[in-house]
């Protein structure tokens, strides 16, 4: 979800107002995804690298996230959305973590749509934390060297045994993966939309899915 800051700047607004608008789009996208029968949505809400922004901006991002969680908790429950946070849990402020965990627990049995929110997430961090867990399990003899393969390794990553993403959408015209789910995106179709995230509406989502549906996925075969 890229381009909140540029969207705001282009309108003479503060960057933080771009994040406020961006949060609204997340809710709309979730409603739309559910309508379209999409089962899993993963958003890159805050990267490990985003800590380098000003304290004011970081605080605002988390404050809008908390407001989002308060406002939409009931809707998430009603719509059967399950919230799952992926990323480091030890650097985010206590208030935000408490709210996130509370909603994870409240929505744990929902099955209509899985909503993964990547917060303080980095794809390389994910691979390293998986390697550390494997090393621990090796030490306690839960796993052997020969027991490590791609499927087993995947299970130690944040998204565990979930299917790999079919489609990755990045907005704002940047054409990079920027340390998102680097392992899981190995065979995903990439779609880059020139619009900034606050301008990404259901028409844009439909366009992305239309483009995706015309792609030929070969997974290395001919
Ligand atoms: C994406 O918008 C939201 C977050 C990273 C939290 P940006 O904040 O990256 O907006 P630009 O890229 O500066 O326009
Ligand atoms: Mg950006």
Coordinates of N, CA and C and ligand atoms in Angstrom, one line a residue:
X1 N 0.9 -1.2 0.0 CA 0.0 0.0 0.0 C 0.9 1.2 0.0
X2 N 1.4 1.6 -1.2 CA 2.4 2.7 -1.2 C 1.8 3.9 -1.8
X3 N 2.3 5.1 -1.3 CA 2.0 6.4 -1.9 C 1.1 7.3 -1.1
X4 N 0.9 6.9 0.2 CA 0.0 7.7 1.0 C 0.6 9.1 1.2
X5 N 1.9 9.2 1.4 CA 2.6 10.5 1.6 C 2.5 11.4 0.4
X6 N 2.8 10.8 -0.8 CA 2.8 11.5 -2.0 C 1.4 12.0 -2.4
X7 N 0.4 11.1 -2.1 CA -1.0 11.5 -2.3 C -1.4 12.7 -1.5
X8 N -0.9 12.8 -0.3 CA -1.2 13.9 0.6 C -0.5 15.2 0.1
X9 N 0.8 15.0 -0.2 CA 1.6 16.1 -0.6 C 1.0 16.8 -1.9
X10 N 0.5 16.0 -2.8 CA 0.0 16.5 -4.0 C -1.3 17.3 -3.8
X11 N -1.9 17.2 -2.6 CA -3.1 17.9 -2.2 C -2.8 19.0 -1.2
X12 N -1.5 19.2 -0.9 CA -1.1 20.2 0.1 C -1.4 19.8 1.5
X13 N -1.6 18.5 1.7 CA -1.9 18.0 3.1 C -0.7 17.4 3.7
X14 N -0.8 17.2 5.0 CA 0.3 16.6 5.7 C 0.3 15.1 5.4
X15 N 1.5 14.5 5.4 CA 1.7 13.0 5.1 C 0.7 12.2 5.9
X16 N 0.6 12.6 7.2 CA -0.2 11.7 8.0 C -1.7 11.7 7.6
X17 N -2.2 12.7 6.9 CA -3.5 12.7 6.4 C -3.7 11.6 5.3
X18 N -2.5 11.4 4.6 CA -2.5 10.4 3.6 C -2.7 9.0 4.2
X19 N -2.1 8.8 5.4 CA -2.2 7.5 6.0 C -3.6 7.3 6.5
X20 N -4.2 8.4 7.0 CA -5.6 8.4 7.5 C -6.5 7.9 6.3
X21 N -6.3 8.5 5.1 CA -7.1 8.1 4.0 C -6.8 6.7 3.5
X22 N -5.6 6.3 3.7 CA -5.1 5.0 3.3 C -5.8 3.9 4.1
X23 N -6.0 4.2 5.4 CA -6.7 3.2 6.3 C -8.1 2.9 5.8
X24 N -8.8 4.0 5.3 CA -10.2 3.8 4.8 C -10.2 2.9 3.6
X25 N -9.2 3.0 2.8 CA -9.1 2.1 1.6 C -9.0 0.6 2.0
X26 N -8.3 0.4 3.1 CA -8.1 -1.0 3.5 C -9.4 -1.6 3.8
X27 N -10.3 -0.9 4.5 CA -11.6 -1.4 4.9 C -12.4 -1.7 3.6
X28 N -12.4 -0.7 2.7 CA -13.1 -0.9 1.4 C -12.6 -2.2 0.7
X29 N -11.3 -2.3 0.6 CA -10.7 -3.4 -0.1 C -11.1 -4.8 0.5
X30 N -11.1 -4.8 1.9 CA -11.5 -6.0 2.5 C -12.9 -6.4 2.2
X31 N -13.8 -5.4 2.2 CA -15.2 -5.7 1.8 C -15.3 -6.2 0.4
X32 N -14.6 -5.6 -0.5 CA -14.6 -5.9 -1.9 C -14.0 -7.3 -2.1
X33 N -12.9 -7.6 -1.4 CA -12.2 -8.9 -1.6 C -13.1 -10.0 -1.2
X34 N -13.8 -9.8 -0.1 CA -14.8 -10.8 0.4 C -15.9 -11.1 -0.7
X35 N -16.4 -10.0 -1.2 CA -17.4 -10.1 -2.3 C -16.9 -10.9 -3.5
X36 N -15.6 -10.7 -3.8 CA -15.0 -11.4 -5.0 C -14.6 -12.8 -4.6
X37 N -14.8 -13.2 -3.4 CA -14.5 -14.6 -3.0 C -13.0 -14.8 -2.7
X38 N -12.2 -13.8 -2.5 CA -10.8 -13.9 -2.2 C -10.7 -14.4 -0.7
X39 N -9.9 -15.4 -0.5 CA -9.8 -16.0 0.8 C -8.7 -15.4 1.7
X40 N -7.7 -14.9 1.1 CA -6.6 -14.4 1.9 C -6.1 -13.1 1.4
X41 N -6.0 -12.1 2.2 CA -5.5 -10.8 1.9 C -4.3 -10.5 2.9
X42 N -3.2 -10.1 2.3 CA -2.1 -9.7 3.2 C -1.6 -8.3 2.8
X43 N -1.6 -7.4 3.8 CA -1.2 -6.1 3.5 C 0.1 -5.7 4.2
X44 N 0.9 -5.0 3.5 CA 2.2 -4.5 4.1 C 1.9 -3.1 4.7
X45 N 1.6 -3.1 6.0 CA 1.2 -1.9 6.6 C 2.4 -1.1 7.2
X46 N 3.4 -1.8 7.7 CA 4.5 -1.1 8.2 C 5.7 -2.0 8.2
X47 N 6.8 -1.5 7.5 CA 7.9 -2.4 7.3 C 9.0 -2.1 8.4
X48 N 9.9 -3.0 8.5 CA 11.0 -2.9 9.5 C 11.7 -1.6 9.2
X49 N 11.8 -1.2 8.0 CA 12.5 0.0 7.6 C 11.8 1.3 7.9
X50 N 10.5 1.2 8.1 CA 9.7 2.4 8.3 C 9.9 3.1 9.6
X51 N 10.6 2.4 10.5 CA 11.0 3.0 11.8 C 11.9 4.2 11.6
X52 N 12.6 4.3 10.5 CA 13.5 5.4 10.2 C 12.7 6.7 9.9
X53 N 11.4 6.6 9.8 CA 10.6 7.9 9.6 C 10.6 8.7 10.9
X54 N 10.0 9.9 10.8 CA 10.0 10.7 12.0 C 9.1 10.1 13.1
X55 N 9.4 10.3 14.4 CA 8.6 9.7 15.4 C 7.1 10.1 15.3
X56 N 6.9 11.3 14.9 CA 5.6 11.9 14.7 C 4.8 11.0 13.7
X57 N 5.4 10.8 12.6 CA 4.7 10.0 11.5 C 4.5 8.6 12.0
X58 N 5.5 8.0 12.6 CA 5.3 6.6 13.1 C 4.1 6.5 14.1
X59 N 4.1 7.5 15.0 CA 3.0 7.5 16.0 C 1.7 7.6 15.4
X60 N 1.6 8.4 14.3 CA 0.3 8.7 13.7 C -0.1 7.4 12.9
X61 N 0.8 6.7 12.3 CA 0.5 5.5 11.6 C -0.2 4.5 12.6
X62 N 0.5 4.3 13.7 CA 0.0 3.3 14.7 C -1.3 3.8 15.3
X63 N -1.4 5.2 15.5 CA -2.7 5.7 16.0 C -3.8 5.5 15.1
X64 N -3.6 5.7 13.8 CA -4.7 5.4 12.8 C -5.0 3.9 12.8
X65 N -4.0 3.1 13.0 CA -4.3 1.6 13.0 C -5.2 1.3 14.2
X66 N -4.9 1.9 15.3 CA -5.7 1.6 16.5 C -7.1 2.1 16.3
X67 N -7.3 3.3 15.7 CA -8.6 3.8 15.4 C -9.3 2.8 14.5
X68 N -8.6 2.3 13.5 CA -9.2 1.4 12.5 C -9.7 0.1 13.2
X69 N -8.8 -0.4 14.2 CA -9.2 -1.6 14.9 C -10.4 -1.4 15.7
X70 N -10.5 -0.2 16.4 CA -11.7 0.1 17.2 C -12.9 0.2 16.4
X71 N -12.8 0.9 15.3 CA -14.0 1.2 14.4 C -14.5 -0.1 13.7
X72 N -13.6 -0.9 13.3 CA -14.0 -2.1 12.5 C -14.0 -3.4 13.2
X73 N -13.7 -3.4 14.5 CA -13.7 -4.7 15.2 C -15.1 -5.4 14.9
X74 N -16.1 -4.7 15.2 CA -17.5 -5.4 15.0 C -17.7 -5.9 13.6
X75 N -17.2 -5.0 12.6 CA -17.4 -5.4 11.2 C -16.6 -6.7 10.9
X76 N -15.4 -6.7 11.4 CA -14.5 -7.8 11.1 C -15.2 -9.1 11.6
X77 N -15.7 -9.0 12.8 CA -16.4 -10.1 13.4 C -17.6 -10.5 12.6
X78 N -18.4 -9.5 12.2 CA -19.7 -9.8 11.5 C -19.4 -10.4 10.1
X79 N -18.3 -9.9 9.5 CA -18.0 -10.3 8.1 C -17.2 -11.7 8.1
X80 N -16.9 -12.2 9.3 CA -16.1 -13.4 9.3 C -14.7 -13.3 8.9
X81 N -14.1 -12.1 9.2 CA -12.7 -11.9 8.9 C -11.8 -12.3 10.1
X82 N -10.8 -13.0 9.8 CA -9.8 -13.3 10.8 C -8.6 -12.5 10.7
X83 N -8.2 -11.8 11.7 CA -7.0 -10.9 11.7 C -5.8 -11.7 12.2
X84 N -4.7 -11.6 11.5 CA -3.5 -12.2 11.9 C -2.3 -11.3 11.6
X85 N -1.6 -10.9 12.7 CA -0.5 -10.0 12.5 C 0.7 -10.8 12.2
X86 N 1.5 -10.4 11.2 CA 2.8 -11.0 11.0 C 3.9 -9.9 11.1
X87 N 5.0 -10.3 11.7 CA 6.1 -9.3 11.9 C 6.6 -9.4 13.4
X88 N 7.6 -8.5 13.7 CA 8.2 -8.5 15.0 C 7.2 -7.9 16.0
X89 N 7.0 -8.5 17.1 CA 6.0 -8.1 18.1 C 6.7 -7.3 19.3
X90 N 8.0 -7.2 19.2 CA 8.7 -6.7 20.4 C 9.0 -5.2 20.3
X91 N 8.7 -4.6 19.2 CA 9.1 -3.1 19.1 C 7.9 -2.2 19.0
X92 N 6.7 -2.8 18.7 CA 5.5 -2.0 18.6 C 5.0 -1.6 20.0
X93 N 4.4 -0.4 20.1 CA 4.0 0.0 21.4 C 2.9 -0.9 22.0
X94 N 2.9 -0.9 23.3 CA 2.1 -1.9 24.1 C 0.6 -1.7 23.8
X95 N 0.2 -0.5 23.7 CA -1.3 -0.2 23.4 C -1.7 -0.9 22.1
X96 N -0.9 -0.7 21.1 CA -1.2 -1.2 19.7 C -1.2 -2.7 19.8
X97 N -0.2 -3.3 20.4 CA -0.1 -4.7 20.5 C -1.2 -5.4 21.2
X98 N -1.6 -4.7 22.3 CA -2.8 -5.2 23.1 C -4.0 -5.3 22.2
X99 N -4.3 -4.2 21.5 CA -5.5 -4.1 20.6 C -5.4 -5.2 19.6
X100 N -4.2 -5.3 18.9 CA -4.1 -6.3 17.9 C -4.3 -7.7 18.4
X101 N -3.7 -8.0 19.5 CA -3.8 -9.4 20.1 C -5.3 -9.7 20.5
X102 N -5.9 -8.7 21.0 CA -7.3 -8.8 21.5 C -8.2 -9.2 20.3
X103 N -7.9 -8.5 19.1 CA -8.8 -8.8 17.9 C -8.4 -10.1 17.3
X104 N -7.1 -10.5 17.4 CA -6.7 -11.8 16.8 C -7.4 -12.9 17.6
X105 N -7.5 -12.7 18.9 CA -8.2 -13.7 19.7 C -9.7 -13.8 19.4
X106 N -10.3 -12.5 19.3 CA -11.7 -12.5 19.1 C -12.1 -13.0 17.7
X107 N -11.2 -12.9 16.7 CA -11.6 -13.3 15.4 C -11.0 -14.7 15.0
X108 N -10.4 -15.3 16.0 CA -9.6 -16.6 15.7 C -10.4 -17.7 15.0
X109 N -11.7 -17.7 15.2 CA -12.4 -18.8 14.6 C -13.1 -18.4 13.3
X110 N -12.9 -17.1 12.8 CA -13.5 -16.7 11.6 C -12.9 -17.3 10.4
X111 N -13.7 -17.6 9.4 CA -13.2 -18.4 8.2 C -13.5 -17.8 6.9
X112 N -14.2 -16.7 6.8 CA -14.6 -16.2 5.5 C -13.4 -15.6 4.8
X113 N -12.6 -14.9 5.5 CA -11.4 -14.2 4.9 C -10.3 -14.1 5.9
X114 N -9.1 -14.5 5.5 CA -8.0 -14.3 6.4 C -7.3 -13.0 6.1
X115 N -7.1 -12.1 7.0 CA -6.5 -10.8 6.8 C -5.2 -10.7 7.5
X116 N -4.1 -10.9 6.8 CA -2.8 -10.9 7.4 C -2.3 -9.4 7.4
X117 N -1.9 -8.9 8.5 CA -1.4 -7.5 8.5 C 0.1 -7.6 8.9
X118 N 0.9 -7.2 7.9 CA 2.4 -7.2 8.1 C 2.8 -5.9 8.8
X119 N 3.3 -6.0 10.0 CA 3.6 -4.8 10.8 C 5.0 -5.1 11.4
X120 N 5.9 -4.1 11.3 CA 7.3 -4.3 11.6 C 7.8 -5.6 11.0
X121 N 7.4 -5.7 9.7 CA 7.8 -6.9 9.0 C 8.8 -6.6 7.9
X122 N 9.7 -7.6 7.7 CA 10.7 -7.6 6.7 C 10.9 -9.0 6.2
X123 N 10.9 -9.2 4.9 CA 11.1 -10.6 4.3 C 12.4 -11.3 4.8
X124 N 13.4 -10.5 4.9 CA 14.7 -11.1 5.3 C 14.6 -11.5 6.8
X125 N 14.0 -10.6 7.6 CA 13.8 -10.9 9.0 C 13.1 -12.2 9.1
X126 N 12.0 -12.4 8.3 CA 11.2 -13.6 8.4 C 12.0 -14.8 8.1
X127 N 12.9 -14.8 7.1 CA 13.7 -15.9 6.8 C 14.7 -16.2 7.9
X128 N 15.3 -15.1 8.5 CA 16.2 -15.3 9.6 C 15.5 -15.9 10.8
X129 N 14.3 -15.4 11.2 CA 13.7 -15.9 12.4 C 13.3 -17.4 12.1
X130 N 13.0 -17.7 10.9 CA 12.7 -19.1 10.6 C 13.9 -20.0 10.8
X131 N 15.1 -19.5 10.4 CA 16.3 -20.2 10.5 C 16.7 -20.4 12.0
X132 N 16.4 -19.4 12.8 CA 16.7 -19.5 14.2 C 15.8 -20.5 14.9
X133 N 14.5 -20.6 14.5 CA 13.6 -21.6 15.1 C 14.0 -23.0 14.7
X134 N 14.5 -23.1 13.4 CA 14.9 -24.4 13.0 C 16.2 -24.9 13.8
X135 N 17.1 -23.9 14.0 CA 18.3 -24.2 14.8 C 17.9 -24.7 16.2
X136 N 16.9 -24.0 16.8 CA 16.5 -24.5 18.1 C 15.9 -25.9 18.1
X137 N 15.1 -26.1 17.1 CA 14.4 -27.4 17.0 C 15.5 -28.5 16.6
X138 N 16.5 -28.1 16.0 CA 17.6 -29.1 15.7 C 18.3 -29.4 17.0
X139 N 18.6 -28.4 17.8 CA 19.2 -28.6 19.1 C 18.5 -29.6 20.0
X140 N 17.1 -29.4 20.0 CA 16.3 -30.3 20.8 C 15.9 -31.5 20.1
X141 N 16.5 -31.8 19.0 CA 16.3 -33.0 18.2 C 14.8 -33.1 17.6
X142 N 14.1 -32.0 17.5 CA 12.8 -32.0 16.9 C 12.9 -32.1 15.4
X143 N 14.0 -31.7 14.9 CA 14.2 -31.8 13.4 C 15.7 -32.2 13.1
X144 N 15.8 -32.9 12.0 CA 17.2 -33.4 11.6 C 17.6 -32.6 10.3
X145 N 18.8 -32.7 10.0 CA 19.3 -32.0 8.8 C 18.5 -32.4 7.5
X146 N 18.3 -33.7 7.4 CA 17.6 -34.3 6.3 C 16.1 -33.9 6.3
X147 N 15.6 -33.6 7.5 CA 14.2 -33.2 7.7 C 13.9 -31.8 7.2
X148 N 15.0 -31.0 6.8 CA 14.7 -29.7 6.3 C 14.6 -29.7 4.8
X149 N 13.4 -29.3 4.4 CA 13.2 -29.1 2.9 C 12.4 -27.8 2.7
X150 N 12.0 -27.5 1.5 CA 11.3 -26.2 1.3 C 10.0 -26.1 2.0
X151 N 9.3 -27.2 1.9 CA 7.9 -27.2 2.6 C 8.1 -27.1 4.1
X152 N 9.1 -27.8 4.7 CA 9.3 -27.7 6.1 C 9.7 -26.3 6.5
X153 N 10.7 -25.7 5.7 CA 11.2 -24.4 6.0 C 10.0 -23.4 5.9
X154 N 9.2 -23.5 4.9 CA 8.0 -22.6 4.8 C 7.2 -22.5 6.1
X155 N 7.0 -23.6 6.7 CA 6.2 -23.7 7.9 C 6.8 -22.9 9.1
X156 N 8.1 -22.6 9.0 CA 8.7 -21.8 10.0 C 8.5 -20.3 9.7
X157 N 8.1 -20.0 8.6 CA 7.9 -18.6 8.2 C 6.6 -18.0 8.7
X158 N 6.5 -16.7 8.7 CA 5.3 -16.1 9.3 C 4.0 -16.6 8.7
X159 N 3.9 -16.9 7.4 CA 2.7 -17.3 6.8 C 2.5 -18.8 6.9
X160 N 3.5 -19.5 7.5 CA 3.4 -20.9 7.7 C 3.0 -21.7 6.5
X161 N 1.9 -22.5 6.7 CA 1.5 -23.4 5.6 C 0.5 -22.8 4.6
X162 N 0.3 -21.5 4.7 CA -0.7 -20.9 3.8 C -0.2 -21.0 2.3
X163 N -1.1 -21.1 1.4 CA -0.6 -21.1 0.0 C 0.1 -19.8 -0.4
X164 N 1.1 -19.9 -1.3 CA 1.8 -18.7 -1.7 C 0.8 -17.7 -2.3
X165 N 1.1 -16.4 -2.2 CA 0.2 -15.4 -2.8 C 0.1 -15.6 -4.3
X166 N -1.1 -15.5 -4.9 CA -1.2 -15.6 -6.3 C -0.8 -14.3 -7.0
X167 N -1.2 -13.2 -6.3 CA -1.0 -11.9 -6.9 C -0.5 -10.9 -5.9
X168 N 0.5 -10.2 -6.3 CA 1.0 -9.1 -5.4 C 0.7 -7.7 -6.1
X169 N 0.0 -6.9 -5.5 CA -0.3 -5.5 -6.0 C 0.5 -4.5 -5.3
X170 N 1.3 -3.7 -6.0 CA 1.9 -2.5 -5.3 C 1.4 -1.3 -6.0
X171 N 1.0 -0.3 -5.2 CA 0.5 1.0 -5.8 C 1.6 2.0 -5.8
X172 N 1.3 3.1 -6.4 CA 2.2 4.4 -6.5 C 3.2 4.3 -7.5
X173 N 3.2 3.3 -8.4 CA 4.2 3.3 -9.5 C 5.5 2.8 -9.2
X174 N 5.8 2.5 -7.9 CA 7.1 1.9 -7.6 C 7.1 0.4 -8.0
X175 N 8.1 0.0 -8.7 CA 8.1 -1.4 -9.2 C 9.2 -2.2 -8.5
X176 N 8.9 -2.5 -7.2 CA 9.9 -3.3 -6.4 C 9.1 -4.1 -5.4
X177 N 9.8 -5.1 -4.8 CA 9.1 -5.9 -3.8 C 9.4 -5.4 -2.4
X178 N 10.5 -4.6 -2.3 CA 10.9 -3.9 -1.1 C 10.8 -4.8 0.2
X179 N 11.4 -6.0 0.1 CA 11.5 -6.8 1.3 C 10.2 -7.2 1.9
X180 N 9.2 -7.3 1.0 CA 7.9 -7.9 1.5 C 8.1 -9.4 1.6
X181 N 7.2 -10.2 1.3 CA 7.2 -11.7 1.5 C 8.2 -12.3 0.5
X182 N 9.5 -12.1 0.7 CA 10.3 -12.4 -0.4 C 10.4 -14.0 -0.7
X183 N 10.2 -14.8 0.3 CA 10.2 -16.2 0.1 C 8.9 -16.6 -0.6
X184 N 7.8 -16.1 0.0 CA 6.5 -16.5 -0.5 C 6.1 -16.0 -1.9
X185 N 6.7 -14.9 -2.3 CA 6.4 -14.3 -3.6 C 7.1 -14.9 -4.8
X186 N 7.9 -16.0 -4.5 CA 8.8 -16.6 -5.5 C 8.1 -16.8 -6.9
X187 N 6.8 -17.2 -6.9 CA 6.1 -17.4 -8.1 C 4.8 -16.6 -8.3
X188 N 4.7 -15.6 -7.4 CA 3.5 -14.7 -7.5 C 3.5 -13.8 -8.7
X189 N 2.4 -13.5 -9.2 CA 2.3 -12.5 -10.3 C 2.4 -11.2 -9.7
X190 N 3.2 -10.3 -10.3 CA 3.4 -8.9 -9.7 C 2.6 -8.0 -10.6
X191 N 1.9 -7.1 -9.9 CA 1.1 -6.1 -10.6 C 1.4 -4.7 -10.0
X192 N 1.8 -3.8 -10.8 CA 2.1 -2.4 -10.4 C 1.1 -1.4 -10.9
X193 N 0.5 -0.7 -10.0 CA -0.5 0.3 -10.3 C 0.1 1.7 -10.1
X194 N -0.1 2.6 -11.1 CA 0.5 3.9 -10.9 C -0.2 4.8 -9.9
X195 N -1.4 4.4 -9.5 CA -2.1 5.3 -8.6 C -1.6 5.1 -7.2
X196 N -1.7 6.2 -6.4 CA -1.3 6.1 -5.0 C -2.4 5.3 -4.2
X197 N -2.0 4.7 -3.1 CA -2.9 3.8 -2.4 C -4.2 4.5 -2.1
X198 N -4.3 5.8 -1.6 CA -5.6 6.4 -1.3 C -6.5 6.5 -2.5
X199 N -6.0 6.4 -3.7 CA -6.8 6.4 -4.9 C -7.1 5.0 -5.5
X200 N -6.7 4.0 -4.8 CA -6.9 2.6 -5.2 C -8.3 2.2 -4.8
X201 N -9.2 2.1 -5.8 CA -10.6 1.8 -5.4 C -11.0 0.4 -6.0
X202 N -12.3 0.1 -5.9 CA -12.6 -1.3 -6.3 C -12.5 -1.5 -7.8
X203 N -12.6 -0.4 -8.6 CA -12.3 -0.5 -10.0 C -10.9 -0.9 -10.3
X204 N -10.0 -0.3 -9.6 CA -8.5 -0.6 -9.7 C -8.3 -2.1 -9.3
X205 N -9.0 -2.5 -8.3 CA -8.8 -3.9 -7.9 C -9.3 -4.9 -9.0
X206 N -10.4 -4.5 -9.5 CA -11.0 -5.3 -10.6 C -10.0 -5.4 -11.8
X207 N -9.4 -4.2 -12.1 CA -8.5 -4.2 -13.2 C -7.3 -5.1 -12.9
X208 N -6.8 -5.0 -11.7 CA -5.6 -5.9 -11.3 C -6.0 -7.4 -11.5
X209 N -7.2 -7.7 -11.0 CA -7.6 -9.1 -11.1 C -7.8 -9.5 -12.5
X210 N -8.3 -8.6 -13.3 CA -8.5 -8.9 -14.8 C -7.1 -9.2 -15.4
X211 N -6.1 -8.3 -15.1 CA -4.8 -8.5 -15.7 C -4.2 -9.9 -15.2
X212 N -4.4 -10.1 -13.9 CA -3.9 -11.4 -13.4 C -4.5 -12.6 -14.1
X213 N -5.8 -12.5 -14.3 CA -6.6 -13.7 -14.9 C -6.1 -14.0 -16.3
X214 N -5.4 -13.0 -17.0 CA -5.0 -13.2 -18.3 C -3.5 -13.7 -18.4
X215 N -2.9 -13.7 -17.2 CA -1.5 -14.1 -17.2 C -1.4 -15.6 -17.3
X216 N -0.3 -16.1 -17.9 CA -0.1 -17.6 -17.9 C 0.9 -18.0 -16.9
X217 N 0.4 -18.7 -15.9 CA 1.4 -19.1 -14.8 C 1.9 -20.5 -15.1
X218 N 3.2 -20.5 -15.3 CA 3.8 -21.8 -15.7 C 4.7 -22.5 -14.6
X219 N 5.0 -21.7 -13.6 CA 5.8 -22.3 -12.4 C 7.0 -23.0 -12.9
X220 N 7.7 -22.5 -13.9 CA 9.0 -23.1 -14.4 C 8.8 -24.1 -15.4
X221 N 7.5 -24.5 -15.7 CA 7.2 -25.5 -16.7 C 7.1 -24.8 -18.1
X222 N 7.0 -25.6 -19.1 CA 6.8 -25.0 -20.5 C 5.3 -24.9 -20.9
Ligands
LIG1 C1 2.6 3.8 2.4 O1 2.7 5.1 2.0 C2 2.2 3.6 3.8 C3 3.3 3.2 4.7 C4 4.5 2.8 4.4 C5 3.0 3.1 6.2 P1 4.1 5.9 2.1 O2 4.1 6.5 3.5 O3 5.2 5.0 1.8 O4 3.9 7.1 1.0 P2 5.0 7.7 0.1 O5 5.7 6.5 -0.6 O6 5.9 8.5 0.9 O7 4.2 8.5 -0.9
LIG2 MG1 6.4 4.7 0.2

